[in-house]
Short mmCIF file of C-alpha atoms in Angstrom, two decimals:
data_model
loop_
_atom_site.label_atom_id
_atom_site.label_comp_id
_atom_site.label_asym_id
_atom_site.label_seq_id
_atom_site.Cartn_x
_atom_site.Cartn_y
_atom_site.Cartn_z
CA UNK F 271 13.09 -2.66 2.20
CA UNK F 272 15.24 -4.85 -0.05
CA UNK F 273 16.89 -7.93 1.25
CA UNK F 274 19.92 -10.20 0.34
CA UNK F 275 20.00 -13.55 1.40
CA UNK F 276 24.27 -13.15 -0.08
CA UNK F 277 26.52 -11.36 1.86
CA UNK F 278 26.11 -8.14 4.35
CA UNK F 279 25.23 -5.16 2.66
CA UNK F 280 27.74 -1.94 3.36
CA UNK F 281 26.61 1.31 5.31
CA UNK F 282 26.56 1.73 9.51
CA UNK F 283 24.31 2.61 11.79
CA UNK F 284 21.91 5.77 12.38
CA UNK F 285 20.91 5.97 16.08
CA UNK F 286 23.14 6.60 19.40
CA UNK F 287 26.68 6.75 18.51
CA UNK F 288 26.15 4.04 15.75
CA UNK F 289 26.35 0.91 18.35
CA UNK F 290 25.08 -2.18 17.84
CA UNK F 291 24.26 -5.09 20.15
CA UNK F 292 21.10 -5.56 22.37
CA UNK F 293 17.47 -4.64 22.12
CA UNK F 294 13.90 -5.56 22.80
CA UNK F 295 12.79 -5.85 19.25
CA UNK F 296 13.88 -5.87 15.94
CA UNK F 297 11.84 -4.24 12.74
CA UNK F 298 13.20 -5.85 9.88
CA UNK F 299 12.33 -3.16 6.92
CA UNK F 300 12.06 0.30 7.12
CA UNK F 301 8.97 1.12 5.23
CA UNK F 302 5.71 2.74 6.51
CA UNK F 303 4.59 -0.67 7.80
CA UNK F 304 7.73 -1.37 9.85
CA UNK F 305 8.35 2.46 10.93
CA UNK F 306 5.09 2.39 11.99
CA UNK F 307 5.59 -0.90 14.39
CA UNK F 308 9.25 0.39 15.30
CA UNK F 309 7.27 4.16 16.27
CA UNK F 310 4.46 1.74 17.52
CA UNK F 311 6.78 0.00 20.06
CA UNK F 312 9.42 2.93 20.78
CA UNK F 313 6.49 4.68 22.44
CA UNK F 314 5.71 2.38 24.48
CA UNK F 315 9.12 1.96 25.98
CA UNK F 316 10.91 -0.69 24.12
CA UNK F 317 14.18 -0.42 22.63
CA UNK F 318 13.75 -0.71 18.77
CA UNK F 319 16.75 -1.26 16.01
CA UNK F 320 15.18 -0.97 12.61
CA UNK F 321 16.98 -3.22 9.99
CA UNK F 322 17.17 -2.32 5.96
CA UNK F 323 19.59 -2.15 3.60
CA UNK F 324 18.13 1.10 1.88
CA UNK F 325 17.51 4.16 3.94
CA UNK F 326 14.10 4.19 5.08
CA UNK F 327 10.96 4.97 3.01
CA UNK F 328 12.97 4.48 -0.22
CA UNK F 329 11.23 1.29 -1.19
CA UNK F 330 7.44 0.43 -2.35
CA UNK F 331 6.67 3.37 0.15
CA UNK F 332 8.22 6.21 -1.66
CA UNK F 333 5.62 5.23 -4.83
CA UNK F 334 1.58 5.67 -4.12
CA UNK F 335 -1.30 7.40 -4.27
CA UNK F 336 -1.02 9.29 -0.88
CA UNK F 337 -4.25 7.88 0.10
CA UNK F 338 -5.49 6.73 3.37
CA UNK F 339 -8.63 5.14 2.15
CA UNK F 340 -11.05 5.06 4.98
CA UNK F 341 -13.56 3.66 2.49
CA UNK F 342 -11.06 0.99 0.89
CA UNK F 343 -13.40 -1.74 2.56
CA UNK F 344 -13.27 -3.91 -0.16
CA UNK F 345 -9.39 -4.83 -0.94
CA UNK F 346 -8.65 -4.53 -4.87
CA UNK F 347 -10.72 -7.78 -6.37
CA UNK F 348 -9.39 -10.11 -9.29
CA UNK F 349 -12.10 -8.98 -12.06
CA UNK F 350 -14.87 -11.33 -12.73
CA UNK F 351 -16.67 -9.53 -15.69
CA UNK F 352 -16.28 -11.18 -19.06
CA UNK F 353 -15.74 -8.02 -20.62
CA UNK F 354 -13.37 -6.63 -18.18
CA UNK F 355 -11.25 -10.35 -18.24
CA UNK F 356 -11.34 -10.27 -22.47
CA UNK F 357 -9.76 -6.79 -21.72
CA UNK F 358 -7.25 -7.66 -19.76
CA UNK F 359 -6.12 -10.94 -21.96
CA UNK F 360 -5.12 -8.65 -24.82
CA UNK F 361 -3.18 -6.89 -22.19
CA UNK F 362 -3.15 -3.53 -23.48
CA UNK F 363 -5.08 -1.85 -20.54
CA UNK F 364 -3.65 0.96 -18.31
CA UNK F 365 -4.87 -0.62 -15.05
CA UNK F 366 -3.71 -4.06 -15.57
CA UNK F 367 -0.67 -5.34 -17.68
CA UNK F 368 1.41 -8.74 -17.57
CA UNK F 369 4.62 -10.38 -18.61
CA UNK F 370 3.72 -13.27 -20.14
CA UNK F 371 6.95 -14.82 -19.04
CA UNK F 372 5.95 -14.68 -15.22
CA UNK F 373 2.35 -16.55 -15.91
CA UNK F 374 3.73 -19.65 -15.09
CA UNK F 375 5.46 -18.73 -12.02
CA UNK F 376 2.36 -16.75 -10.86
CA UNK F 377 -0.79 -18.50 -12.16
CA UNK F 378 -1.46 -20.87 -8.78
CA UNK F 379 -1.62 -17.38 -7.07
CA UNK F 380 -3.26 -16.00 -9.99
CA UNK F 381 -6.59 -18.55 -9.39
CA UNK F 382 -6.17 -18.48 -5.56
CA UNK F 383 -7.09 -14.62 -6.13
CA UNK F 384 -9.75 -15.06 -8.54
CA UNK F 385 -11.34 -17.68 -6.19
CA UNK F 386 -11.04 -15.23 -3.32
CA UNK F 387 -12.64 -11.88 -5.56
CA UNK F 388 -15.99 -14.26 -6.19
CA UNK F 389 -18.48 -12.24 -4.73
CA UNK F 390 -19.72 -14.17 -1.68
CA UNK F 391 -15.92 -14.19 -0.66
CA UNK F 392 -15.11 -10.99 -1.33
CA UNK F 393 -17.91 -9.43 0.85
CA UNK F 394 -16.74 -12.11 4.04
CA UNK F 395 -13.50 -10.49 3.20
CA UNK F 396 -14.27 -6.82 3.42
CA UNK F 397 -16.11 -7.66 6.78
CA UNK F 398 -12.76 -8.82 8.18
CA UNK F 399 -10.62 -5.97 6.02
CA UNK F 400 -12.79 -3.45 7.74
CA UNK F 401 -11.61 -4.02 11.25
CA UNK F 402 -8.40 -3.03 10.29
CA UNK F 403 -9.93 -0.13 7.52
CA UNK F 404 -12.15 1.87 10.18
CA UNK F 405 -9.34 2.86 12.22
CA UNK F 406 -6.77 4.26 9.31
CA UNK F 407 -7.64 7.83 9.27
CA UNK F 408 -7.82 8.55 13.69
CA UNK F 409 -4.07 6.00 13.71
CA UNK F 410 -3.00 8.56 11.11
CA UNK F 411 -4.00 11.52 12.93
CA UNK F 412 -2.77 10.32 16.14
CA UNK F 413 0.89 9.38 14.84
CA UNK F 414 1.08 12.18 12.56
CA UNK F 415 0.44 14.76 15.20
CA UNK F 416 2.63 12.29 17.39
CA UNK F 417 5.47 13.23 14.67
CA UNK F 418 4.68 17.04 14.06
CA UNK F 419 4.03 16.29 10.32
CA UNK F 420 0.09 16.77 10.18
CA UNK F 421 1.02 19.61 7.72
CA UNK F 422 1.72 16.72 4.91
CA UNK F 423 -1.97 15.52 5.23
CA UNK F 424 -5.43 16.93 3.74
CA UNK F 425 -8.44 15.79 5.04
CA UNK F 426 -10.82 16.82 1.53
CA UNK F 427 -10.54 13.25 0.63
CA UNK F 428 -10.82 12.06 -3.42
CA UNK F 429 -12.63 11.78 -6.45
CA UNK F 430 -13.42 9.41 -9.15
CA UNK F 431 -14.44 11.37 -12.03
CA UNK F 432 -16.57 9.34 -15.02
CA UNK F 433 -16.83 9.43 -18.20
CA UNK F 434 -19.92 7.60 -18.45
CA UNK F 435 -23.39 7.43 -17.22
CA UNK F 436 -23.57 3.39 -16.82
CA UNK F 437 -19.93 3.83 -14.83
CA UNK F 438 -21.14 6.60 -12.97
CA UNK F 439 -24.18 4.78 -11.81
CA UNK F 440 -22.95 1.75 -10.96
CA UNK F 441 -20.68 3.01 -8.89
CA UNK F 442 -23.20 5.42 -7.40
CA UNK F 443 -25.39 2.47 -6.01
CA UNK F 444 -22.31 0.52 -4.96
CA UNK F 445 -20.77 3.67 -2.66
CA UNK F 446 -24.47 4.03 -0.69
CA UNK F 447 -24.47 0.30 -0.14
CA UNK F 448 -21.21 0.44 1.29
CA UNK F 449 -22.66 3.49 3.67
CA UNK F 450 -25.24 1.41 4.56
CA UNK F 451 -23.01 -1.65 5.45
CA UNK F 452 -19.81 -0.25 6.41
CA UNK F 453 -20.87 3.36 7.30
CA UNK F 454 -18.55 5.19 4.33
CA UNK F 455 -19.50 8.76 3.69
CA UNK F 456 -19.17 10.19 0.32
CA UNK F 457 -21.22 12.73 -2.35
CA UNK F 458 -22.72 12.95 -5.57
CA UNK F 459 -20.99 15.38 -7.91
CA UNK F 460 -23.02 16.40 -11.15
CA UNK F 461 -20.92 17.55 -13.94
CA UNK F 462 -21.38 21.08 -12.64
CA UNK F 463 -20.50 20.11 -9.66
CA UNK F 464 -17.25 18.40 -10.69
CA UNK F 465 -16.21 21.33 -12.68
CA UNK F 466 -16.79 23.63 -9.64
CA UNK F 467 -14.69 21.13 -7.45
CA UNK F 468 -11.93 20.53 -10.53
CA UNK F 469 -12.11 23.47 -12.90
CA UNK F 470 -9.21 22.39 -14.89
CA UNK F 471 -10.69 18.59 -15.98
CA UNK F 472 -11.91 17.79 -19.26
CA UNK F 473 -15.43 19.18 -19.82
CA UNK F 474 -18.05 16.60 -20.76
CA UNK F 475 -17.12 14.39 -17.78
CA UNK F 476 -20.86 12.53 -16.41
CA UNK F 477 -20.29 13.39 -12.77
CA UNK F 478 -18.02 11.90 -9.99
CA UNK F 479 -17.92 10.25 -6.66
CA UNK F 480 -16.38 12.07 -4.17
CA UNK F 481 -15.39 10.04 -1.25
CA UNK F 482 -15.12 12.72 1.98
CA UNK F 483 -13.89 10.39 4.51
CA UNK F 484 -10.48 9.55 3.27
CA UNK F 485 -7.27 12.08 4.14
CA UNK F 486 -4.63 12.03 2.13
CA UNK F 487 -0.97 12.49 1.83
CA UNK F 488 1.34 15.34 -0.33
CA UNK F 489 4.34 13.51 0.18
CA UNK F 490 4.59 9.73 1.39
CA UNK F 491 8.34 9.42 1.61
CA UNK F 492 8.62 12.82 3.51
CA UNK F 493 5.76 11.28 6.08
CA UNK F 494 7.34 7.85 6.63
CA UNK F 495 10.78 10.05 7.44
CA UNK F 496 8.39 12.27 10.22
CA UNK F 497 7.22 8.91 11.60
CA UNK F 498 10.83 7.00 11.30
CA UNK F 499 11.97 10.65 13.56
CA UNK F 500 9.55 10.09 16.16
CA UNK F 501 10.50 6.73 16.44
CA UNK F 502 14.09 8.06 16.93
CA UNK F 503 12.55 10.41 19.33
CA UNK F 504 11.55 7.57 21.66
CA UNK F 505 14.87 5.80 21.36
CA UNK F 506 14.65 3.64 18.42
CA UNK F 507 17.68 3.33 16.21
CA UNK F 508 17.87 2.45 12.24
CA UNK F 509 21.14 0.20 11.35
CA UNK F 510 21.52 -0.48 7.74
CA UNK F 511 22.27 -3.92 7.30
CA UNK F 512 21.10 -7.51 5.51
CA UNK F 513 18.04 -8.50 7.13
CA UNK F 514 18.34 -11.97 5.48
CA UNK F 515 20.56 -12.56 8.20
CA UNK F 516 18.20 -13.08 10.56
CA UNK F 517 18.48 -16.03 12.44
CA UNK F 518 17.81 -17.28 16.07
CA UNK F 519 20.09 -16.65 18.85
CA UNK F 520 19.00 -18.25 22.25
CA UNK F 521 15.77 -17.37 23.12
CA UNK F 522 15.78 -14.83 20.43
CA UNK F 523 16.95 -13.51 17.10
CA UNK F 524 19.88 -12.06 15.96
CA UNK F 525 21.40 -9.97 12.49
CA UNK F 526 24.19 -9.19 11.39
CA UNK F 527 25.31 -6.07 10.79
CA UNK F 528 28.69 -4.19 9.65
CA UNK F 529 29.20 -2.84 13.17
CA UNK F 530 28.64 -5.93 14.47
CA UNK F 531 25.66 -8.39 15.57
CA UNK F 532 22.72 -6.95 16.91
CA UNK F 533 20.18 -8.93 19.00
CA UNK F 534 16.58 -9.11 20.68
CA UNK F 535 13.99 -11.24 21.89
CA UNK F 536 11.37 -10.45 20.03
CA UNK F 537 11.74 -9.53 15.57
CA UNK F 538 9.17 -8.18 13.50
CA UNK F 539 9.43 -9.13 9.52
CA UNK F 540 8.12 -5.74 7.71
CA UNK F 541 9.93 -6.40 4.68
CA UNK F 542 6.82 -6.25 2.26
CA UNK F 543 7.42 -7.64 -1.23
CA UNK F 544 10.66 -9.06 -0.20
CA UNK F 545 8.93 -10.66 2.80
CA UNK F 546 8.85 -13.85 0.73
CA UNK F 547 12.75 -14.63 0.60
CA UNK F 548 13.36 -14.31 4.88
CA UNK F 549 9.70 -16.37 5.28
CA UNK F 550 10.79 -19.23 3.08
CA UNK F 551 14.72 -19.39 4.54
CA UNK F 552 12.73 -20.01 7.47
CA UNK F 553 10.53 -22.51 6.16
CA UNK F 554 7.65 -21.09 5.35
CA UNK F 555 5.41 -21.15 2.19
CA UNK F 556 2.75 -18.62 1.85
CA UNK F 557 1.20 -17.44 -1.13
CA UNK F 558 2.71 -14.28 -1.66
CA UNK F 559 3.21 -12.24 -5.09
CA UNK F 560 3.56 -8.88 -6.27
CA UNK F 561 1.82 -6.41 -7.91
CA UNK F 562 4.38 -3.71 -9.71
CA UNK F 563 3.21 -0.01 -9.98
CA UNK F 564 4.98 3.00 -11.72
CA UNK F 565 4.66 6.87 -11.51
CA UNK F 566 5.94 9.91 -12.77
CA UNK F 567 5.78 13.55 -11.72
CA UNK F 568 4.63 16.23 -14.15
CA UNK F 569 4.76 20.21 -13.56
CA UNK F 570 0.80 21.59 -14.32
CA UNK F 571 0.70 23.41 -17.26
CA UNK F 572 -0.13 27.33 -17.01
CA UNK F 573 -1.90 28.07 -14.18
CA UNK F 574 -3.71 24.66 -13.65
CA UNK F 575 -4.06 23.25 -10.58
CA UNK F 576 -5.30 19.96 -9.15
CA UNK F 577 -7.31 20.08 -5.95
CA UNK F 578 -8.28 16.76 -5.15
CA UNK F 579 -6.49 13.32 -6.21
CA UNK F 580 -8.53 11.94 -9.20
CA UNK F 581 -9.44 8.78 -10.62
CA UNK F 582 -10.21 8.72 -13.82
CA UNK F 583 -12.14 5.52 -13.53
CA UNK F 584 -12.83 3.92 -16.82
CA UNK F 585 -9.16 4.18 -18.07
CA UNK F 586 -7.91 3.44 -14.74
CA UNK F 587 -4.92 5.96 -13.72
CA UNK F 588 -4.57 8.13 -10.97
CA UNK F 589 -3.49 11.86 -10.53
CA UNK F 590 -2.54 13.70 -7.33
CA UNK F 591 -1.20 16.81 -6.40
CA UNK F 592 1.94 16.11 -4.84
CA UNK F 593 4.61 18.53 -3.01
CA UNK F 594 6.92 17.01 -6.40
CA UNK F 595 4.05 17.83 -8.69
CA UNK F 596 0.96 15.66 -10.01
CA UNK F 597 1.66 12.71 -9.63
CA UNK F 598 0.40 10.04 -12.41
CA UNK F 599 0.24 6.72 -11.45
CA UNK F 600 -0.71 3.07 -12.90
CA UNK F 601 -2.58 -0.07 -12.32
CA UNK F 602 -1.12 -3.06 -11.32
CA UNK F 603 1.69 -4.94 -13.20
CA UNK F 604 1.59 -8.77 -12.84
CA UNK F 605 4.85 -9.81 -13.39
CA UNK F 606 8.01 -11.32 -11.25
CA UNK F 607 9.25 -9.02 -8.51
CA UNK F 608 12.63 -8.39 -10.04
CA UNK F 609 12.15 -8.70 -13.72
CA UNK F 610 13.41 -5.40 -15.91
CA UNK F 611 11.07 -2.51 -15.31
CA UNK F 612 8.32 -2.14 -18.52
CA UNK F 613 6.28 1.03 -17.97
CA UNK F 614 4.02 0.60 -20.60
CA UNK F 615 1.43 1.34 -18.66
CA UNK F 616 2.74 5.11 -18.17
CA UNK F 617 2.94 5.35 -22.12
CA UNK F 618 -0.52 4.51 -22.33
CA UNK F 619 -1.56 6.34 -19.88
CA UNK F 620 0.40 9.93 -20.18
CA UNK F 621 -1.59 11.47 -23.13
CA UNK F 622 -4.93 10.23 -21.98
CA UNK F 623 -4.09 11.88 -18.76
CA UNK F 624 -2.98 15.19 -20.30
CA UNK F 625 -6.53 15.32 -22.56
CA UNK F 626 -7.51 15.00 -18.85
CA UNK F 627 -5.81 17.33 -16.76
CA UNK F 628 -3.20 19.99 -18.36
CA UNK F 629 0.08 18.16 -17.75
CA UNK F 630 3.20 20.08 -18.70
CA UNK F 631 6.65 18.41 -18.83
CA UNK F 632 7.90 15.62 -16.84
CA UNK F 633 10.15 16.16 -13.90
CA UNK F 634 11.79 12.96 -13.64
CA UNK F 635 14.16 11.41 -15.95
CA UNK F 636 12.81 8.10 -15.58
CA UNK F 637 9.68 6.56 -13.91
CA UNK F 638 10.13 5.33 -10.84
CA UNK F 639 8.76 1.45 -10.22
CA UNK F 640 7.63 -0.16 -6.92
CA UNK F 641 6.44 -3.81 -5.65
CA UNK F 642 3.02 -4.13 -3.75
CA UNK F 643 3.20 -7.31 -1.44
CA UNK F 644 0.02 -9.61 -2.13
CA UNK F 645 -1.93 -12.49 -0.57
CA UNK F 646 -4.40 -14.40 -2.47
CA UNK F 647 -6.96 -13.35 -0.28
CA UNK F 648 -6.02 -9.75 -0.23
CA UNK F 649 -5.72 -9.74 3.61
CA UNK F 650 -2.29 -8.69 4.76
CA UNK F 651 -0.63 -11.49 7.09
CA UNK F 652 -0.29 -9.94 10.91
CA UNK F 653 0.53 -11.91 14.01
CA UNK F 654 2.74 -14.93 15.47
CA UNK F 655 5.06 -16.73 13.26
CA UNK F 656 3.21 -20.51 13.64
CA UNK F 657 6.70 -22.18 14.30
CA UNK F 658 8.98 -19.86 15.90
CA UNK F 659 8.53 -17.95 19.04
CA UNK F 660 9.38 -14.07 19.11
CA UNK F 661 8.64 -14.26 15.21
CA UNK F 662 6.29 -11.84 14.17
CA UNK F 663 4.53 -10.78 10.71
CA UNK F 664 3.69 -7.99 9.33
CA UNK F 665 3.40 -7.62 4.95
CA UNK F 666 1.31 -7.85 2.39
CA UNK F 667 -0.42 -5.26 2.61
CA UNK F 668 -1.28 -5.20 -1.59
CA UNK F 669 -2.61 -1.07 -1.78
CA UNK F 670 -3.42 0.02 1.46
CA UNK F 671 -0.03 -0.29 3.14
CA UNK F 672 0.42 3.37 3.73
CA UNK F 673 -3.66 3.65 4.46
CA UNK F 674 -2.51 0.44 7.21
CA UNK F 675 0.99 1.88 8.30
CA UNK F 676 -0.30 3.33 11.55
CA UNK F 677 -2.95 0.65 12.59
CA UNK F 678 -0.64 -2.75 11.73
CA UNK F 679 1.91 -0.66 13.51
CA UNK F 680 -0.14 -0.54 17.04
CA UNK F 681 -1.75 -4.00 16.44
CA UNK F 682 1.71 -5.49 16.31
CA UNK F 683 2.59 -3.66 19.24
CA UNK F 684 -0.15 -4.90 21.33
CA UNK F 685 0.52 -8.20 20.39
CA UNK F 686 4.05 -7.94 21.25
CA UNK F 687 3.89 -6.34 24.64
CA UNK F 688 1.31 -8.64 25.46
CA UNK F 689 -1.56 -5.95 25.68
CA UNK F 690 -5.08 -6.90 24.57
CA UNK F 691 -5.15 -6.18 20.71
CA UNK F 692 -7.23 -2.87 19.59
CA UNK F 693 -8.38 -5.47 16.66
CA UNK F 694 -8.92 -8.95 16.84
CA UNK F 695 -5.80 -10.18 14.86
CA UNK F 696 -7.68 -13.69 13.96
CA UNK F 697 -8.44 -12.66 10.62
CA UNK F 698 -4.79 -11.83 9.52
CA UNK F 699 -2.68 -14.64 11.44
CA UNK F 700 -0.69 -16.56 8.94
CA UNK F 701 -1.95 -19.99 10.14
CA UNK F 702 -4.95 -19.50 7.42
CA UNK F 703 -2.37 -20.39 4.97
CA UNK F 704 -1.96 -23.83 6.56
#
């Protein structure tokens, strides 16, 4: 989903003979957000041209945790605890690392964040977040099965495994809250319990939280492909071209592409972390930044196996079983979008992990590195562009944009065709910015 506000990038089109020219709507990026609104709209009859440079999926959705976190009601918080903050200064965590060259750059979003993660805030938040968050795992379903590609999801949800009692607790009290409030289901696991579930963790662990409602994903790329079909299925076509060329033609918009100019009435920007450079060309200025994540694939050693995706909470990487093996991921990375990859966080993180879990060789030669788009207040912006008609939003999504994919994609679709909106889109309209 990379854009270039220099020059036309090279390649053609994928889609009816490769032509070009007119359509209802352009997608502008081809990751699970904007597949989902081009499969979204495709299905209901409108002629779609997806616009990316890169092929589709091959951005900040080719990199997560395969989660589609039915209980993510509270988006990821800016930490508030002393302890936790002190941590994080010295910046030698797994979950959190910065370049202290960026700080500058990213400091007014930095406290726009913290503000927001204050607790009376963050709970008038998840209210809002979980409007969108209730209907992840039935969109899923529906599109997936839409697609033929239900075989890539499991519905046995996740774990968080702890190491400590005090963690464990905490946590404990916090999950049936959230059942109370937000109606979440999950289960205790006793250390028995979790070795039953995981026979291959570390003994000793205190227990773990296992969250049931949540499905999850063995391969993310391979799903946003499935869902980027059916959209081809229903007539929508993917041209790979600069989608900082947008610009308005007549009553509508128009890019340009190597075959030539293609044009609609109506464009959707679903260009996630890069989102920022087409909004401000236009004139906007929202508060967007970037939180950079890295993985790497690793074969199980011997005859382990993984059956669940696990958190292993208090030093704050991830593991899942993935079709291209388990999967280890990181925290966030607060640092400039395009700076040099540093996966520190991976070096820290690999031979905790393989006390862990028994991790056997890598199977990539390098880590791979993706961009999470951000708002301050960790809502992602969906809805109207406030000073151009036809213009519509849909990034910054931060963690859940492959939990959101499915659900942004029908919202958007509703609001384009006109149709009463499944959600009420107030909450996410980009005039809160203003």
């Amino acid at each position: 989903m990379t854009i270039d506000t220099g020059g036309l990038a090279t390649g053609g089109a994928v889609g009816a003979g490769g032509e070009q020219g007119e359509a209802d709507v352009l997608v502008l990026g081809a990751g699970i957000i904007g597949v989902c609104v081009a499969a979204s709209l495709a299905m209901r009859g409108k002629s779609v041209v997806i616009i990316d440079r890169r092929a589709p999926g091959e951005e900040t959705s080719y990199g997560n945790a395969g989660l589609i976190q039915r209980e993510g009601v509270y988006p990821y918080g800016f930490p508030h605890d002393f302890g936790a903050l002190l941590r994080y200064g010295m910046n030698r965590t797994i979950d959190a690392h910065y370049h202290l060259s960026a700080l500058l750059t990213i400091a007014p979003f930095l406290y726009r964040y913290w503000r927001h993660s204050q607790v009376k805030s963050h709970d008038a938040i998840a209210r809002q977040y979980v409007t969108l968050i209730a209907h992840c795992v039935e969109e899923h379903l529906a599109m997936a099965d839409a697609a033929g590609s239900r075989d890539l999801l499991r519905g046995n949800g996740w774990i968080k495994a702890f190491r400590s009692e005090r963690a464990r607790d905490q946590q404990f009290a916090e999950a049936e809250r959230w059942r109370g409030e937000f109606g979440v289901n999950y289960r205790t696991l006793t250390p028995e319990a979790l070795a039953e579930a995981e026979p291959f963790l570390v003994p000793g662990l205190a227990g773990a939280l296992h969250w049931t409602d949540p499905w999850t994903v063995t391969d993310p790329h391979a799903l946003v492909l499935a869902y980027m079909r059916l959209a081809e299925r229903h007539g929508a076509r993917f041209v790979q071209a600069n989608a900082g060329s947008l610009a308005p033609h007549g009553a509508g918009w128009r890019v340009q592409a190597p075959g030539g100019p293609v044009t609609a009435r109506d464009a959707v920007v679903a260009l996630g972390p890069w989102a920022e450079v087409l909004t401000r060309a236009l004139g906007y200025n929202l508060p967007l930044a970037v939180k950079r994540g890295y993985h790497m694939h690793y074969r199980p050693a011997g005859e382990a196996r993984l059956n669940h995706p696990v958190l292993d909470v208090e030093r704050g990487y991830f593991l899942a079983p993935m079709r291209q093996g388990i999967r280890l991921t990181t925290g966030a990375e607060f640092a400039l979008r395009d700076a040099p990859r540093t996966p520190v966080q991976l070096g820290r993180a690999e031979p905790i992990a393989r006390d862990f879990f028994p991790l056997g060789e890598r199977l990539e030669p390098q880590s791979w590195m993706g961009a999470r788009p951000c708002t301050p207040d960790m809502l992602p912006i969906i809805g109207p562009a406030p000073r151009h008609h036809h213009l519509w939003f849909a990034f910054g999504h931060a963690h859940h944009g492959l939990t959101l994919g499915p659900v942004t994609g029908r919202l958007v679709a509703d609001m384009v065709t006109g149709e009463p909106p499944f959600v009420d889109p107030a909450p996410f309209r980009a005039t809160r910015f203003s």
